PDB file of C-alpha atoms in Angstrom:
ATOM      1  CA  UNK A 765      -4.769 -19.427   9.172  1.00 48.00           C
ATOM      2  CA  UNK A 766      -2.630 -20.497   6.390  1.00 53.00           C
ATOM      3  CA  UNK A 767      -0.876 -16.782   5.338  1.00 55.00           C
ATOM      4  CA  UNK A 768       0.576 -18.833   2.237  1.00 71.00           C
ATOM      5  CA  UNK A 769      -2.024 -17.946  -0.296  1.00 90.00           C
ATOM      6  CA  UNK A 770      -2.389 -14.104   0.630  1.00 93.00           C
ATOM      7  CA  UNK A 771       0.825 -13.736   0.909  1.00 93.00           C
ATOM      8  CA  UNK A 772       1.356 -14.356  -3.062  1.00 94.00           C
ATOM      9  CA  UNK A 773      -1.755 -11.958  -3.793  1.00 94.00           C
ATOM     10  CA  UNK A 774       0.096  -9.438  -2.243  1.00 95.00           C
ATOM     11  CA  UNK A 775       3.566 -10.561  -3.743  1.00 95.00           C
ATOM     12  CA  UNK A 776       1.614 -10.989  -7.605  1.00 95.00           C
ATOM     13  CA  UNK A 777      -0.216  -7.640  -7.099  1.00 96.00           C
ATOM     14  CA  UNK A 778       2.790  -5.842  -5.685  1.00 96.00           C
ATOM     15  CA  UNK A 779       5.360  -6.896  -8.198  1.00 96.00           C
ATOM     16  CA  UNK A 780       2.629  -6.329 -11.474  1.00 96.00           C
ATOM     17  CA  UNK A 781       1.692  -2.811 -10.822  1.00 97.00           C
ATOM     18  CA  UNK A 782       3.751   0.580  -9.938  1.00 97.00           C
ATOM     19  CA  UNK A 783       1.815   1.342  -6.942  1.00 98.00           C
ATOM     20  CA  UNK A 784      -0.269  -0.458  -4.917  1.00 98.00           C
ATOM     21  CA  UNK A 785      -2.454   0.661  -1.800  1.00 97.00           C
ATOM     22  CA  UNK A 786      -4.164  -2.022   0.378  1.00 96.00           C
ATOM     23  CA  UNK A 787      -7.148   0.254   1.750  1.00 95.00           C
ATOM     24  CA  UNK A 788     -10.622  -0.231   3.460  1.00 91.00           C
ATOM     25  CA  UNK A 789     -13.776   1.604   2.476  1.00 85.00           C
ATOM     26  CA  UNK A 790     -15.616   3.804   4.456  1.00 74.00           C
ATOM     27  CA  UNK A 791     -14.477   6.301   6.869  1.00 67.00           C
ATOM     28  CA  UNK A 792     -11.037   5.330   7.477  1.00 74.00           C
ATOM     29  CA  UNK A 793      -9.399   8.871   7.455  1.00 87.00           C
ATOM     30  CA  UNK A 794      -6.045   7.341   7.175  1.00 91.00           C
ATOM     31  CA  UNK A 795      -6.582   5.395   4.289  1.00 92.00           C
ATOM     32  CA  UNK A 796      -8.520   8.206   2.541  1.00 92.00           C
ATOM     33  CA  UNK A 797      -5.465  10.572   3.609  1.00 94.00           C
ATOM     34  CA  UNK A 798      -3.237   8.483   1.084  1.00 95.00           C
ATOM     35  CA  UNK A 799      -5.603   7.949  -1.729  1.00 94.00           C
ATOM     36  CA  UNK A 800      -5.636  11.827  -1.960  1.00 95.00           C
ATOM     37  CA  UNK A 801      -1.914  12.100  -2.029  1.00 97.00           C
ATOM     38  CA  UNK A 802      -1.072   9.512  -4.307  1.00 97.00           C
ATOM     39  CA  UNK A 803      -4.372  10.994  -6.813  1.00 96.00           C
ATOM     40  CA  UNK A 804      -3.129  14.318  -5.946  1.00 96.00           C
ATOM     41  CA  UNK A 805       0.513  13.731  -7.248  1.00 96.00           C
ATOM     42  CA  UNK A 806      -1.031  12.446 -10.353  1.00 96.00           C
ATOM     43  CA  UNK A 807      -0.464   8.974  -9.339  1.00 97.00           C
ATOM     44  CA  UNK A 808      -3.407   6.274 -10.103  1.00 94.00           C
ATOM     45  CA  UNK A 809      -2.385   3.522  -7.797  1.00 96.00           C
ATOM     46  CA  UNK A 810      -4.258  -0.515  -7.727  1.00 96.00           C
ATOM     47  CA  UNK A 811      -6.467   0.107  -4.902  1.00 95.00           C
ATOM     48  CA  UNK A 812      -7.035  -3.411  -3.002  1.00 95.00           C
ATOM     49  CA  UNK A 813     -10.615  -2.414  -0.202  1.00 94.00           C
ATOM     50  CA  UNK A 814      -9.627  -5.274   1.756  1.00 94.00           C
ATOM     51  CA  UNK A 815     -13.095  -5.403   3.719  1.00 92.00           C
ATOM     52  CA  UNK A 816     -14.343  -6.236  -0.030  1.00 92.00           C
ATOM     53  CA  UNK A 817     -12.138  -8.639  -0.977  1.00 92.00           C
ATOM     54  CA  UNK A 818     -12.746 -12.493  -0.529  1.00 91.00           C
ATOM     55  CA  UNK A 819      -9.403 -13.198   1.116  1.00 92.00           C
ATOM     56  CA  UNK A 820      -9.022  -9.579   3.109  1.00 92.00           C
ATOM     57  CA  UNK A 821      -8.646 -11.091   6.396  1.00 93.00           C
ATOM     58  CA  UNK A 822      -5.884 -12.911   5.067  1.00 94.00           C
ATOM     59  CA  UNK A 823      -4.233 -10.281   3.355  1.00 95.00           C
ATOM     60  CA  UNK A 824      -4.461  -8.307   6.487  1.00 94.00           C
ATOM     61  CA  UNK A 825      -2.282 -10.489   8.608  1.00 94.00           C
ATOM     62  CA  UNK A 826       0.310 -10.696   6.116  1.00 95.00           C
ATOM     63  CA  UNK A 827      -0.011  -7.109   6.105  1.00 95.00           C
ATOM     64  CA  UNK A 828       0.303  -6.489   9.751  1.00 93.00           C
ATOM     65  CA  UNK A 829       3.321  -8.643  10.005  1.00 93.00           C
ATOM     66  CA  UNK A 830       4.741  -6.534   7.261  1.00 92.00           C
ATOM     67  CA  UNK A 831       4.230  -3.598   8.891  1.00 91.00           C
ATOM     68  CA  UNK A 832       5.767  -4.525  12.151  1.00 91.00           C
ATOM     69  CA  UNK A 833       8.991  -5.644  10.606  1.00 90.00           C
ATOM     70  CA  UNK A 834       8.736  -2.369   9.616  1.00 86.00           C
ATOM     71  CA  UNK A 835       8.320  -0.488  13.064  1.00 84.00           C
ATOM     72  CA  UNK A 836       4.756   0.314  12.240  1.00 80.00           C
ATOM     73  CA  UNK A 837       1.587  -0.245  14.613  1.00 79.00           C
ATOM     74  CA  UNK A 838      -1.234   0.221  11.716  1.00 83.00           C
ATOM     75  CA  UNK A 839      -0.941  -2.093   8.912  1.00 87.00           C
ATOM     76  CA  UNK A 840      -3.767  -0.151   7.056  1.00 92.00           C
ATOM     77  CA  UNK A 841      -3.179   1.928   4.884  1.00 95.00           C
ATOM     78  CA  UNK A 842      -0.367   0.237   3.459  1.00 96.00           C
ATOM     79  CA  UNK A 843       1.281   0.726   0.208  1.00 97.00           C
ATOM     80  CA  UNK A 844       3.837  -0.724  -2.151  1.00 98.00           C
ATOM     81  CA  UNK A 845       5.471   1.412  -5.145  1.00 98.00           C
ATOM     82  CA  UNK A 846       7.418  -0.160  -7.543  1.00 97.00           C
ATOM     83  CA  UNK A 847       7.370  -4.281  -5.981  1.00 96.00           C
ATOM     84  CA  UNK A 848       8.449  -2.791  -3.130  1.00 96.00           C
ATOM     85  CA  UNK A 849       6.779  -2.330   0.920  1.00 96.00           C
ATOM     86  CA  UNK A 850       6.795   1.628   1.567  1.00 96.00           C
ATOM     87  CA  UNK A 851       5.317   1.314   4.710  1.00 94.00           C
ATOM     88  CA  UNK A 852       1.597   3.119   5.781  1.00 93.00           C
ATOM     89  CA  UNK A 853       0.344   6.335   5.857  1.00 94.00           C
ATOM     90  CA  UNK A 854       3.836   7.518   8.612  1.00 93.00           C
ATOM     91  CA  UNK A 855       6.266   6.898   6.366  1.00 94.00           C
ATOM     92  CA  UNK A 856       3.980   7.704   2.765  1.00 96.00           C
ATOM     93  CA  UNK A 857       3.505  11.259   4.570  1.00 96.00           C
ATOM     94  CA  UNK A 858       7.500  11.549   5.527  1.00 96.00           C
ATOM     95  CA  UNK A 859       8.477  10.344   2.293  1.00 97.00           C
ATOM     96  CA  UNK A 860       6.300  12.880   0.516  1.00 98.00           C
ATOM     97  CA  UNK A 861       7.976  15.591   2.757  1.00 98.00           C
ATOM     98  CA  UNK A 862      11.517  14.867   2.795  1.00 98.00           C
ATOM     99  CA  UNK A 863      11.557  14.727  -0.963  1.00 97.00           C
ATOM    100  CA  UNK A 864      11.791  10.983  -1.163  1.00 97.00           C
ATOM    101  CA  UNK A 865       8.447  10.079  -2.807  1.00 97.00           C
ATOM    102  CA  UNK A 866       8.189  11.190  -6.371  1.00 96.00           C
ATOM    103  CA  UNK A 867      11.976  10.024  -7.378  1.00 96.00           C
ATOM    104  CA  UNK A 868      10.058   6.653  -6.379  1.00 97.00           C
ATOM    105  CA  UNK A 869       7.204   6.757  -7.822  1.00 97.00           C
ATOM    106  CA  UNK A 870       9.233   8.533 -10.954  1.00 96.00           C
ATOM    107  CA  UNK A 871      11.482   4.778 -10.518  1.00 96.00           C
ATOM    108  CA  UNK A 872       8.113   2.844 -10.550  1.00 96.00           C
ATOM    109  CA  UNK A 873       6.625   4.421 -14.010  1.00 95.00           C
ATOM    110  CA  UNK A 874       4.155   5.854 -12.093  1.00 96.00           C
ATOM    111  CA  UNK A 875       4.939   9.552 -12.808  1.00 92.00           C
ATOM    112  CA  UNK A 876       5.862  10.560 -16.498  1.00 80.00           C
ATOM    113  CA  UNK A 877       7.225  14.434 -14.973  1.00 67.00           C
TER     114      UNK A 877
END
């Protein structure tokens, strides 16, 4: 599978919106765990459902090698704040508790407090 072409959907969307979370639909509690954060924290992120979108499969590899450079086993949820790979649902949930998160998504433009 050429990874060339999702790679720059994920690079456009990524680098045109503050926050971005590649999701699936359904009853994925992990992914449904970080929509609720980020729309909790007043945060309205680009939500991608990959298992609705034409090139999903494709986005998902590029994905999962993303998240293993990044020490993570689940690719899915994964989100990007300001251009930038955060990382999945591990290190959205540490970031929100050690403080890190909102000076981010503050950076991004995608909190006004």
């Amino acid at each position: 599978m050429n990874l060339e072409y999702p790679y720059e959907i994920v690079k456009q969307l990524a680098s045109s919106n503050a926050v971005v979370l590649f999701s699936t639909s359904g009853n994925d509690c992990m992914c449904t765990v970080a929509k609720r954060l980020l729309l909790g924290l007043g945060v309205a992120p680009i939500t991608i459902e990959l298992d609705h979108h034409v090139a999903g499969p494709g986005i998902q590899a590029v994905l999962s090698r993303l998240a293993a450079d990044h020490g993570s086993r689940q690719p899915i949820p994964a989100v990007f704040v300001g251009g930038k790979f955060l990382g999945g649902i591990e290190t959205l949930i540490a970031s929100h508790i050690n403080g890190t998160l909102i000076p981010l998504l503050k950076d991004a433009g995608a909190l006004w407090l």
